[in-house]
mmCIF file of C-alpha atoms in Angstrom:
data_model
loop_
_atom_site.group_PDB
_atom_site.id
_atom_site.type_symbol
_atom_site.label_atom_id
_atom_site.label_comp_id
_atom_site.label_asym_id
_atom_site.label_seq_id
_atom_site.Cartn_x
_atom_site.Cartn_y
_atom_site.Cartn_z
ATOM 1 C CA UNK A 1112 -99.017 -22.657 111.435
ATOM 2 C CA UNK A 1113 -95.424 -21.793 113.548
ATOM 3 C CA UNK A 1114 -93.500 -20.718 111.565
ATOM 4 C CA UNK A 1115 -89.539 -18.905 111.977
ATOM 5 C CA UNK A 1116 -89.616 -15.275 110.636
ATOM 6 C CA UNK A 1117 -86.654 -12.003 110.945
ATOM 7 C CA UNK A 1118 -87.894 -9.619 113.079
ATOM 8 C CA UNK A 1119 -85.047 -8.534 114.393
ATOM 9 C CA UNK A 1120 -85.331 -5.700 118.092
ATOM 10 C CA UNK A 1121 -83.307 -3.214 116.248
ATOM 11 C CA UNK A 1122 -83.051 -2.591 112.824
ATOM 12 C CA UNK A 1123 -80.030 -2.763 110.629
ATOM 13 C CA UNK A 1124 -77.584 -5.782 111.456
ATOM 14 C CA UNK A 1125 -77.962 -7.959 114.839
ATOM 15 C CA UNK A 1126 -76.246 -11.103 115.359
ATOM 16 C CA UNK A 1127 -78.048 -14.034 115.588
ATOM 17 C CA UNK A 1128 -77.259 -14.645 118.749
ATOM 18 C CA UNK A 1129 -79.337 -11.167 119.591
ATOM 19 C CA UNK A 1130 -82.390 -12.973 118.700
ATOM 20 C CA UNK A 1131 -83.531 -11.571 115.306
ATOM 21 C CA UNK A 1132 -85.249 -14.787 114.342
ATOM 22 C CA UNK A 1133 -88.225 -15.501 115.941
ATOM 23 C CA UNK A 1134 -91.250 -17.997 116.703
ATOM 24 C CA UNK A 1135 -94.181 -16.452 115.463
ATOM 25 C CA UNK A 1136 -97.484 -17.609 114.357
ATOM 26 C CA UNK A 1137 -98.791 -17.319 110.860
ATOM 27 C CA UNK A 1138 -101.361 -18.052 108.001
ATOM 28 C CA UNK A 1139 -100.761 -21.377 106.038
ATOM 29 C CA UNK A 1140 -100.223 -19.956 103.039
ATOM 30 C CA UNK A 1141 -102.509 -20.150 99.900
ATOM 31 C CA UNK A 1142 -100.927 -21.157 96.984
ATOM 32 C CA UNK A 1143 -101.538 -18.972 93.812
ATOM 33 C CA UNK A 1144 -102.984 -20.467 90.937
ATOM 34 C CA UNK A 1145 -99.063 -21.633 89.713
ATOM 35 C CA UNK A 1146 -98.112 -22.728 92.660
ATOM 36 C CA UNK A 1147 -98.291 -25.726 95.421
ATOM 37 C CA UNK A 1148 -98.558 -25.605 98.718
ATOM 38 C CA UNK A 1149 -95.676 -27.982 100.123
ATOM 39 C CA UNK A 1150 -95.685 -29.233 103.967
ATOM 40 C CA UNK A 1151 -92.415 -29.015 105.179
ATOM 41 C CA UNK A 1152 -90.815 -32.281 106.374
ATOM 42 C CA UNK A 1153 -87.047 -30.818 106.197
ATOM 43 C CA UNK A 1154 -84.712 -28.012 105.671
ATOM 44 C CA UNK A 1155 -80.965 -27.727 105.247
ATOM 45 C CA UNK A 1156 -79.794 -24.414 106.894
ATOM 46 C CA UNK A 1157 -77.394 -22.569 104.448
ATOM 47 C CA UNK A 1158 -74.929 -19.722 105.033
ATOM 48 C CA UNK A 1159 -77.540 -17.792 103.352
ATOM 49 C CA UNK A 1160 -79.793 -18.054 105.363
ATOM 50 C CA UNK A 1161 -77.784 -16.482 108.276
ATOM 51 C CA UNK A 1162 -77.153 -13.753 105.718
ATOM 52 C CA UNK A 1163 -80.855 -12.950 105.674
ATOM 53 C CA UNK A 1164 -81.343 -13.209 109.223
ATOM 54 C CA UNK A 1165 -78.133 -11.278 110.413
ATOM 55 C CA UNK A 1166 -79.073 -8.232 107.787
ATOM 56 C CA UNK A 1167 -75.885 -9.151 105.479
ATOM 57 C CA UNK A 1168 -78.291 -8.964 102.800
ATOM 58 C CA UNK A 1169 -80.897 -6.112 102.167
ATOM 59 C CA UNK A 1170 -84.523 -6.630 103.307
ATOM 60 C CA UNK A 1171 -86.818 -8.062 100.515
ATOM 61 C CA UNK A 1172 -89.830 -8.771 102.152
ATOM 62 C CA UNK A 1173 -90.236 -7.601 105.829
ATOM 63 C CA UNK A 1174 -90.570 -10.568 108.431
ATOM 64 C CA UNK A 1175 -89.551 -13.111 105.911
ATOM 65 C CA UNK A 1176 -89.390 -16.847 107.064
ATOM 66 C CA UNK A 1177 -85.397 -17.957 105.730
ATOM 67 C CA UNK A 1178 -85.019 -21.446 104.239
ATOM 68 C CA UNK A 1179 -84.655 -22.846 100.688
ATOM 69 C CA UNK A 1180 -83.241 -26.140 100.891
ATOM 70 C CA UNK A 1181 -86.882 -27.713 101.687
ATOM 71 C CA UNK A 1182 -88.041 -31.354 101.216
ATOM 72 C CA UNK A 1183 -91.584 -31.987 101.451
ATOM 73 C CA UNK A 1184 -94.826 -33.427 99.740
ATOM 74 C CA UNK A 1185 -97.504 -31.575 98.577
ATOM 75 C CA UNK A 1186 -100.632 -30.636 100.203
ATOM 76 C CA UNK A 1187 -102.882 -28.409 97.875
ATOM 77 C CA UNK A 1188 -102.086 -26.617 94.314
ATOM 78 C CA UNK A 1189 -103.132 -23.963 92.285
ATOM 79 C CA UNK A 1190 -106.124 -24.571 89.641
ATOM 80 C CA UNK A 1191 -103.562 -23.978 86.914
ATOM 81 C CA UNK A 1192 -101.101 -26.186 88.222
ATOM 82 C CA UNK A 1193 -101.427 -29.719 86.443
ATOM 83 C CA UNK A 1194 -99.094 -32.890 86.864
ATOM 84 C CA UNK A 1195 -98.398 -32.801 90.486
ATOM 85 C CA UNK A 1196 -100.440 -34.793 93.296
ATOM 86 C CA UNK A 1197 -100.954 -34.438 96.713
ATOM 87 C CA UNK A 1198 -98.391 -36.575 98.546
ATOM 88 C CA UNK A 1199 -95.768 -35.966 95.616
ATOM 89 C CA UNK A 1200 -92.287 -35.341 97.590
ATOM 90 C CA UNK A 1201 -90.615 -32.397 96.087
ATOM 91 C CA UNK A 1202 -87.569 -29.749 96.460
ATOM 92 C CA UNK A 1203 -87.636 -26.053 97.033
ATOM 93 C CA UNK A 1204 -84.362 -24.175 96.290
ATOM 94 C CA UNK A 1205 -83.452 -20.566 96.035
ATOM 95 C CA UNK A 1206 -84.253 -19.518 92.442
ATOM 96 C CA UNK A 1207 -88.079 -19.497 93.035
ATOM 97 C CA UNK A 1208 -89.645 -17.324 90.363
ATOM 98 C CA UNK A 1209 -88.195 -15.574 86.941
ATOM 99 C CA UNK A 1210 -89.969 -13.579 83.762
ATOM 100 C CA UNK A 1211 -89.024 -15.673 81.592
ATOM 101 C CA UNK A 1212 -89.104 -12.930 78.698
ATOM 102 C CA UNK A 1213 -86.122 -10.941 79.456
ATOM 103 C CA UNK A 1214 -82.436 -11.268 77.253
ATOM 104 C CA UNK A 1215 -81.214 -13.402 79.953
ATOM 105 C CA UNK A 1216 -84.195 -15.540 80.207
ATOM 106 C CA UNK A 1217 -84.373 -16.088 76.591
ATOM 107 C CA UNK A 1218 -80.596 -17.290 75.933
ATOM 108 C CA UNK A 1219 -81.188 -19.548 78.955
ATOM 109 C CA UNK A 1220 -79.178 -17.271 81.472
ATOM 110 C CA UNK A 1221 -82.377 -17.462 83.849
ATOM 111 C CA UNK A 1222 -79.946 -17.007 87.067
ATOM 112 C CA UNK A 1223 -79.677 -13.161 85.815
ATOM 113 C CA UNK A 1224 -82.743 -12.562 85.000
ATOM 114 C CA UNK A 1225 -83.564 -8.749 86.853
ATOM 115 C CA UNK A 1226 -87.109 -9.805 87.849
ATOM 116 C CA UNK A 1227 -86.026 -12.987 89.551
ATOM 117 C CA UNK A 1228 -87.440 -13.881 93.097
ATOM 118 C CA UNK A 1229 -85.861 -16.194 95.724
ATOM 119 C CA UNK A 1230 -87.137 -18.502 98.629
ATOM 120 C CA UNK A 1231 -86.803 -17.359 101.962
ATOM 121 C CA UNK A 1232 -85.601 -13.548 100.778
ATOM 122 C CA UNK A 1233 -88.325 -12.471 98.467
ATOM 123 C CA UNK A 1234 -91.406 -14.905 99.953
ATOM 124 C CA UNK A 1235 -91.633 -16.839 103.207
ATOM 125 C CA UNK A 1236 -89.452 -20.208 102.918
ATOM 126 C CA UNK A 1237 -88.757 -23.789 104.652
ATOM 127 C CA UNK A 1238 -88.410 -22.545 108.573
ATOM 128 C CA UNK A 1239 -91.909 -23.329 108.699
ATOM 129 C CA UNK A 1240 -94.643 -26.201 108.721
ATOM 130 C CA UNK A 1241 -95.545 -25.155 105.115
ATOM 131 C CA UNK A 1242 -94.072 -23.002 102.432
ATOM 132 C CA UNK A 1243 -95.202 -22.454 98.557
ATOM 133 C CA UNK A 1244 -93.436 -23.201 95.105
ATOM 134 C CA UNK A 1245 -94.099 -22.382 91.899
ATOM 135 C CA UNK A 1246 -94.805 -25.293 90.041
ATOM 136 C CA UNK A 1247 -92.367 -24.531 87.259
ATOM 137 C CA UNK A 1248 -89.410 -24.142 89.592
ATOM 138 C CA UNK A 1249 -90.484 -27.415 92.502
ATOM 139 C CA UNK A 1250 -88.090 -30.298 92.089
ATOM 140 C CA UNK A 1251 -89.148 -34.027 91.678
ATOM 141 C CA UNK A 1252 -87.320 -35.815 93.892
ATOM 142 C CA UNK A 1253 -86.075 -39.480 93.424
ATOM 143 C CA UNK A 1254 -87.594 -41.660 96.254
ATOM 144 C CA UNK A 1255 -84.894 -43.936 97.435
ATOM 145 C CA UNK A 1256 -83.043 -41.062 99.386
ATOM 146 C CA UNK A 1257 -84.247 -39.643 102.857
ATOM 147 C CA UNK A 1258 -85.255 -36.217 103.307
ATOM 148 C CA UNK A 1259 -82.297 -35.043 105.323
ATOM 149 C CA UNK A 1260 -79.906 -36.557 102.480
ATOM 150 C CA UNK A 1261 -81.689 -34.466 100.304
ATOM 151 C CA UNK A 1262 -82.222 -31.305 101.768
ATOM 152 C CA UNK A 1263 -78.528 -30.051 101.226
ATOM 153 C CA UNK A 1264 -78.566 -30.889 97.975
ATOM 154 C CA UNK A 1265 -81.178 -28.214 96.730
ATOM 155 C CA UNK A 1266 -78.975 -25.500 97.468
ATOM 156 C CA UNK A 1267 -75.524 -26.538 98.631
ATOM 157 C CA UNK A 1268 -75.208 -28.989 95.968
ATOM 158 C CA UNK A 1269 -76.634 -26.848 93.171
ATOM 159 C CA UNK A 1270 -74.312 -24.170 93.681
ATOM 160 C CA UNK A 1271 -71.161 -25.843 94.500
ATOM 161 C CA UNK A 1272 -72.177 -27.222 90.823
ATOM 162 C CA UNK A 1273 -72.570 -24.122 89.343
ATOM 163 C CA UNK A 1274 -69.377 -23.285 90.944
ATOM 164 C CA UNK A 1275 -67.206 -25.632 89.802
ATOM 165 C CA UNK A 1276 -68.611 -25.280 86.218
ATOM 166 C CA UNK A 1277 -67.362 -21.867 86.480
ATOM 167 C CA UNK A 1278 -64.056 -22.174 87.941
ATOM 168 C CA UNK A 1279 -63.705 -24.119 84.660
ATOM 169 C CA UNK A 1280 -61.574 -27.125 86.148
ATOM 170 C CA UNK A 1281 -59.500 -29.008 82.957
ATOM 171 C CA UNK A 1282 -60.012 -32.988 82.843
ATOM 172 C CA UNK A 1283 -57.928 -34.515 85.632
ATOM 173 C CA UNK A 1284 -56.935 -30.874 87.115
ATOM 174 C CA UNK A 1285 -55.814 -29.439 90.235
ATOM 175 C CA UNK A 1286 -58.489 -28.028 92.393
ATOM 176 C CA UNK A 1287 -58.400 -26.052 95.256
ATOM 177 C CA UNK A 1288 -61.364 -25.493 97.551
ATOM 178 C CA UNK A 1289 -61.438 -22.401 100.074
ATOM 179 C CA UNK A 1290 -63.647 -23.129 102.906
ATOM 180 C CA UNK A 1291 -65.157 -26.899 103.223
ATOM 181 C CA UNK A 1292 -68.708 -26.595 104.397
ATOM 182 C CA UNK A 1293 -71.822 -27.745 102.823
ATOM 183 C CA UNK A 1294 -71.421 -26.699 99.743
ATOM 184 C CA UNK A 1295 -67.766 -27.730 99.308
ATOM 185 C CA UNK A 1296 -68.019 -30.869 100.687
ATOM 186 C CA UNK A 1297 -70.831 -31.875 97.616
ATOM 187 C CA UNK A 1298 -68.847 -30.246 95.347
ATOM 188 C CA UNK A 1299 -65.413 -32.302 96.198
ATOM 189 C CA UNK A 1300 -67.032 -35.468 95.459
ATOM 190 C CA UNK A 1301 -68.557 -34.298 92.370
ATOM 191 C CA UNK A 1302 -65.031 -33.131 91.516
ATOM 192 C CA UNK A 1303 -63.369 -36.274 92.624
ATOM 193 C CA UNK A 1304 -66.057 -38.193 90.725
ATOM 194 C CA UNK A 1305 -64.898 -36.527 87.664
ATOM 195 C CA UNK A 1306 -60.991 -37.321 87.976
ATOM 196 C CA UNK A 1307 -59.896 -34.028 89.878
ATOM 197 C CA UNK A 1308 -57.143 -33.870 92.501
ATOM 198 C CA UNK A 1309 -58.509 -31.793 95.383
ATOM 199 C CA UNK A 1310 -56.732 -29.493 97.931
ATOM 200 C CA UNK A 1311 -58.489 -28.311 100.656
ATOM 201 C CA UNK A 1312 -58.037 -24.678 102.607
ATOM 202 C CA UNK A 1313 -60.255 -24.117 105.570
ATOM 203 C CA UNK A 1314 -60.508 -23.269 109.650
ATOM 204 C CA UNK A 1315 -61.951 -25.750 110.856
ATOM 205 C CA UNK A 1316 -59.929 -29.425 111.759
ATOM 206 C CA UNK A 1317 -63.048 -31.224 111.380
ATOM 207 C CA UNK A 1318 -63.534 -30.223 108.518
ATOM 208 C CA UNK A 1319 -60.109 -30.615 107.047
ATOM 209 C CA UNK A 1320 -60.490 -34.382 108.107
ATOM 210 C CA UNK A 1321 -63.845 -35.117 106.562
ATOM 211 C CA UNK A 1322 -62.303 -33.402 103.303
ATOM 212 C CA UNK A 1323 -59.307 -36.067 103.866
ATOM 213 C CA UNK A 1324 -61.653 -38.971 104.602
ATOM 214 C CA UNK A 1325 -63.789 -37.630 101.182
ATOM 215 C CA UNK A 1326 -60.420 -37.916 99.046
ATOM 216 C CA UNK A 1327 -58.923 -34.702 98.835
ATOM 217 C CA UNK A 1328 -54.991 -35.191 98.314
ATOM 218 C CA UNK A 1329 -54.540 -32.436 101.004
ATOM 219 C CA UNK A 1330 -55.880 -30.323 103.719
ATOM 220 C CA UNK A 1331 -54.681 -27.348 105.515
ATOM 221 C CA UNK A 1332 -55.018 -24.066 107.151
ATOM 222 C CA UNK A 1333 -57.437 -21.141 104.676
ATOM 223 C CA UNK A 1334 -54.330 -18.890 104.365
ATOM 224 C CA UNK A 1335 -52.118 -21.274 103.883
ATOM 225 C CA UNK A 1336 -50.606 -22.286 100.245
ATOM 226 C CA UNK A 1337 -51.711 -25.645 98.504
ATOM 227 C CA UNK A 1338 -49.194 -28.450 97.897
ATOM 228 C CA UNK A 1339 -48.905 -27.845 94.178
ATOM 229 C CA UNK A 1340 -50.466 -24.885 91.878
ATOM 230 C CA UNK A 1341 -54.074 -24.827 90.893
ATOM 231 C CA UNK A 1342 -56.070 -24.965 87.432
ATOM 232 C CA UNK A 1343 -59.126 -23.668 89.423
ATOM 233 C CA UNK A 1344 -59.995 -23.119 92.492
ATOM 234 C CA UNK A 1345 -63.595 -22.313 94.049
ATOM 235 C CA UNK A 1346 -63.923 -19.496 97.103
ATOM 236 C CA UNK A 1347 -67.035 -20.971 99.556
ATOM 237 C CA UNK A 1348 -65.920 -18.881 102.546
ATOM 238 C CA UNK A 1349 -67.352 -15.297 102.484
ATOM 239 C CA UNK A 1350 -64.264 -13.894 103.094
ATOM 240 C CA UNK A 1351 -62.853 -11.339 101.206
ATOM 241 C CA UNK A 1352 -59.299 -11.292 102.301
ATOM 242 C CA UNK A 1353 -58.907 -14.843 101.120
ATOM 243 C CA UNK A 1354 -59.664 -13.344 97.704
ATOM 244 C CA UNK A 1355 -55.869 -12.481 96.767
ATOM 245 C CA UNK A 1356 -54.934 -15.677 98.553
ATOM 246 C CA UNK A 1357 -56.677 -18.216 96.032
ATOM 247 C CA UNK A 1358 -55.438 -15.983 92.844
ATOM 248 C CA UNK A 1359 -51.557 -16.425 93.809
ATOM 249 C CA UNK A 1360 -52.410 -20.199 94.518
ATOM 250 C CA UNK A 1361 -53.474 -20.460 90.581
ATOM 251 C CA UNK A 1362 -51.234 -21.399 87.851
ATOM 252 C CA UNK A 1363 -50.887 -19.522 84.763
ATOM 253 C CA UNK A 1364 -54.386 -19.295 83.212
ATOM 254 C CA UNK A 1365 -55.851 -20.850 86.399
ATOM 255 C CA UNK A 1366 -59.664 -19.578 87.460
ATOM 256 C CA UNK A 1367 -61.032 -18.590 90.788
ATOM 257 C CA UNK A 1368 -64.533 -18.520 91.147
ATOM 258 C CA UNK A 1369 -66.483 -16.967 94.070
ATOM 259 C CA UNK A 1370 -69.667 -19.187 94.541
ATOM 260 C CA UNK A 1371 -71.603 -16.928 97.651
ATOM 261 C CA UNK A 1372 -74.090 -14.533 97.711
ATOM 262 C CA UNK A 1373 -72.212 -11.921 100.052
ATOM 263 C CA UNK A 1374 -68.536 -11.587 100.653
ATOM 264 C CA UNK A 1375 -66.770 -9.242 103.002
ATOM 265 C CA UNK A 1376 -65.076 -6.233 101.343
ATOM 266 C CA UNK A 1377 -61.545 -7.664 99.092
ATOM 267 C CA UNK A 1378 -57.860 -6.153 99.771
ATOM 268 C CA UNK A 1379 -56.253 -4.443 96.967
ATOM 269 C CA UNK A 1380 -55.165 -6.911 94.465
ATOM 270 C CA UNK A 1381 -51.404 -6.545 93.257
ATOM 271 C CA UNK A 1382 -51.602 -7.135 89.396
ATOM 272 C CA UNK A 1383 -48.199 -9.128 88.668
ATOM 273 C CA UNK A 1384 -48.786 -11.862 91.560
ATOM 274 C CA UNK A 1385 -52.192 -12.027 91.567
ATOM 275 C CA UNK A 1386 -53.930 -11.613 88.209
ATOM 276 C CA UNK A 1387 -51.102 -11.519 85.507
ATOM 277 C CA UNK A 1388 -50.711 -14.602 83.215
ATOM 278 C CA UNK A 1389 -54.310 -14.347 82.421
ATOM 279 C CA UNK A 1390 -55.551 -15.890 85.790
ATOM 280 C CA UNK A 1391 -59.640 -15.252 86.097
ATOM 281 C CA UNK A 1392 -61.503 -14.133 88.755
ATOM 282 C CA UNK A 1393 -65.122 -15.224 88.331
ATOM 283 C CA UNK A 1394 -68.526 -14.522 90.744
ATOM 284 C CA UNK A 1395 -71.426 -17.620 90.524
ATOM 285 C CA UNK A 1396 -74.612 -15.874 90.821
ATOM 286 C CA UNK A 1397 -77.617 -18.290 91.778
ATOM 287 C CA UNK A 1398 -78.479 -21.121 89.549
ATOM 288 C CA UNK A 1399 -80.424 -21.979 86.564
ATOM 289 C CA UNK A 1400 -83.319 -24.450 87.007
ATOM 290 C CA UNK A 1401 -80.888 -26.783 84.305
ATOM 291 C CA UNK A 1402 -78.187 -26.324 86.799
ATOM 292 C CA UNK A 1403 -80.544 -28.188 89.354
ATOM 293 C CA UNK A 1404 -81.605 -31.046 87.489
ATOM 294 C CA UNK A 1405 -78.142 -31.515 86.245
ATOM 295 C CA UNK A 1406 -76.719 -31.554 89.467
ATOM 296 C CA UNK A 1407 -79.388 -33.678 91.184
ATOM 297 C CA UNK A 1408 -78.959 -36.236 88.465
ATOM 298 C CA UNK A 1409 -74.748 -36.373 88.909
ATOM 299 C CA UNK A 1410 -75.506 -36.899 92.518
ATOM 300 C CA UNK A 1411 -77.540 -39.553 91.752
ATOM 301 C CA UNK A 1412 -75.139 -41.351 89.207
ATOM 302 C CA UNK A 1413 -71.898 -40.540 91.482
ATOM 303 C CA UNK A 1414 -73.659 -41.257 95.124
ATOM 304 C CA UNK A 1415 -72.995 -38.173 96.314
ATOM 305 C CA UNK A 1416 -74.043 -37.921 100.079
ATOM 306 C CA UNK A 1417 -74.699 -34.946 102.291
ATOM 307 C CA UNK A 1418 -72.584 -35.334 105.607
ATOM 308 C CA UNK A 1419 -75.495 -34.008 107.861
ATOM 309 C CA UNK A 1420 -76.182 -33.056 111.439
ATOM 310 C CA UNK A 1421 -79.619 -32.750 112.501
ATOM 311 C CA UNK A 1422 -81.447 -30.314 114.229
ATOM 312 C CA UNK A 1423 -85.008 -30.080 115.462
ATOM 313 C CA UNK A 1424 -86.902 -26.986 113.310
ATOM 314 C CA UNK A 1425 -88.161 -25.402 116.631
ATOM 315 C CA UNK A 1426 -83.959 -25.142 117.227
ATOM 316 C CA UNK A 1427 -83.347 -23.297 114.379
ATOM 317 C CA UNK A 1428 -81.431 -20.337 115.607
ATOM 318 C CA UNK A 1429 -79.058 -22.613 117.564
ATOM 319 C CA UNK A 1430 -78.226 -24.728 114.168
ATOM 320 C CA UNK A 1431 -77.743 -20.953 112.782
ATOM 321 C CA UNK A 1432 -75.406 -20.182 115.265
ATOM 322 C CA UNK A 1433 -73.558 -23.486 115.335
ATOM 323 C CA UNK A 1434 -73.015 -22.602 111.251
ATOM 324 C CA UNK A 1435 -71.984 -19.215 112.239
ATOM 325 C CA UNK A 1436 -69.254 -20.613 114.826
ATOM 326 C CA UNK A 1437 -67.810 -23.613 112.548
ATOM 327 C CA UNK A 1438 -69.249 -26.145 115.073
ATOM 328 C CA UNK A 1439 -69.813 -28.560 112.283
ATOM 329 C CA UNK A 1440 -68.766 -30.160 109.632
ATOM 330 C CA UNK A 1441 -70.611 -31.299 106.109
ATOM 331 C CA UNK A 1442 -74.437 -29.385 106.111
ATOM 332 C CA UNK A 1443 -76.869 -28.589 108.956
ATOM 333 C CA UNK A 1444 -80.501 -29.561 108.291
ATOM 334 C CA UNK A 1445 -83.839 -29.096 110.326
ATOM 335 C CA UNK A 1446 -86.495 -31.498 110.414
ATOM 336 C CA UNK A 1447 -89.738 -30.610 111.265
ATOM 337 C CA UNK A 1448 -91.019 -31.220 114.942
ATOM 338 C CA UNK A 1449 -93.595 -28.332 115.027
ATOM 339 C CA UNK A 1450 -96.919 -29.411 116.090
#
């Protein structure tokens, strides 16, 4: 099969737009006995994958292939795997694999689990023409929504739900979103859904007017202050700076919660403006497989829709750039044109 994988002409960091993900040719790969094998039909591209590709993120497996927002059906299993068919369309996120014995495991904490293992990081993901699950950790996937819809969802949408459940947002409260791209734009209509007010802070003009034209009672520059003060308020951009910003946006008690996997290094934070009056800074790591179904289900009840731009899979670096530059709004996702 083709398949996308990082290997990068220097090591350390490289830009994408050096060429560190490349067109290679590899294996289909065998499932193990847990697992299925899944042909890829689409992918949404998320921040981190650039993160993988660029080096942000420490190498797990050497010439990885990045992607874990895949849609696909299945096309063999494991001879332990039982209740899946071929054909079945399922989801492949992030959390791919954990012990299941450990403390965190056990009191249903599975995101922290110390032995976990993630799609496109620790095994080869969706940039591909066929990837492999875990049984226990595959989505089922309702059948009345397309692929691309869907795609964002497994990732985006998952953590922007984790995200919000962390940033602890009060019925009916004030929330403020930093940065409004995939992940932010599912997670303002779950929020709106639920009776929030919304306040947007990001670069890019697009996407300040999709956030308008999704509800949000305001949208305006990243740095610049919200209309009113904040219960809670959600950090997508990986950027640190914007770190002290959101905490003197909160009102007393408020909660900021940091929902990505990497963020550039924070300022100094000044203790009376920024964290007195029992404001809360809080970091999302991953998801829990509960987190997924819940989320998946609430998307379902409340319609929420992936804004989505398309991109052929053999273009995948260019959609990876394009996310890098801000050059579109809503979620990027590749469908599969590899022969």
């Amino acid at each position: 099969m083709r398949a996308w994988t990082v290997t990068g002409p220097r090591p350390g960091p490289r830009p994408v737009e050096e060429g560190p993900l490349r067109l290679t040719e590899k294996p289909v790969p065998v499932p193990a006995d847990d697992e299925l094998l899944v042909h890829v039909r689409a992918c949404g591209v998320c921040r981190t994958d650039l993160h993988v590709t660029e080096g942000d993120l420490p190498v797990h497996r050497t010439g990885v292939t990045p992607g874990h927002e895949v849609v696909g059906v299945v096309a063999g299993r494991g001879r332990a795997v039982n209740g899946f068919a071929p054909g079945d369309r399922v989801g492949v996120a992030w959390l791919r694999r954990t012990d299941g014995t450990c403390a965190y495991c056990l009191r249903g904490a599975e995101n922290l689990c110390p032995a976990s293992r993630y799609t496109g990081w620790d095994a080869d993901g969706g940039y591909a023409e066929y990837t492999t699950v875990p049984a226990a950790f595959a989505y089922r996937l309702p059948g009345e929504v397309d692929d691309v819809a869907l795609a964002p969802l497994l990732c985006a949408g998952i953590i922007g739900h984790r995200a919000l459940r962390r940033a602890a947002l009060p019925p009916g409260g004030r929330l403020g979103l930093y940065g409004f791209g995939g992940s932010a734009h599912l997670c303002a209509q779950v929020a709106l859904a639920e009776g929030a007010r919304v306040h947007v802070m990001t670069r890019g003009e697009a996407a300040r007017a999709l956030a308008l034209e999704l509800g949000a009672a305001s949208a305006q520059d990243a740095y610049a202050a919200p209309p009113e003060p904040l219960d809670s308020a959600i950090l997508f951009a990986p950027v640190g700076d914007l770190v002290p910003v959101a905490l003197r946006a909160l009102d007393r008690g408020g909660v900021l919660s940091v929902a990505g996997i990497h963020l550039s290094d924070t300022p100094p934070l000044r203790y009376e403006s920024e964290l007195f009056y029992e404001k809360e800074l809080r970091s999302v790591t991953s998801n829990t497989r509960e987190d997924g179904r819940d989320f998946l289900a609430l998307a379902a009840r409340h319609g929420v829709r992936a804004t989505t731009h398309t991109y052929p899979l053999s273009r995948a670096p260019q959609a990876l750039e394009d996310l890098k530059a801000g050059r579109f709004d809503g979620a990027a996702v590749l469908v599969n044109d590899l022969p």
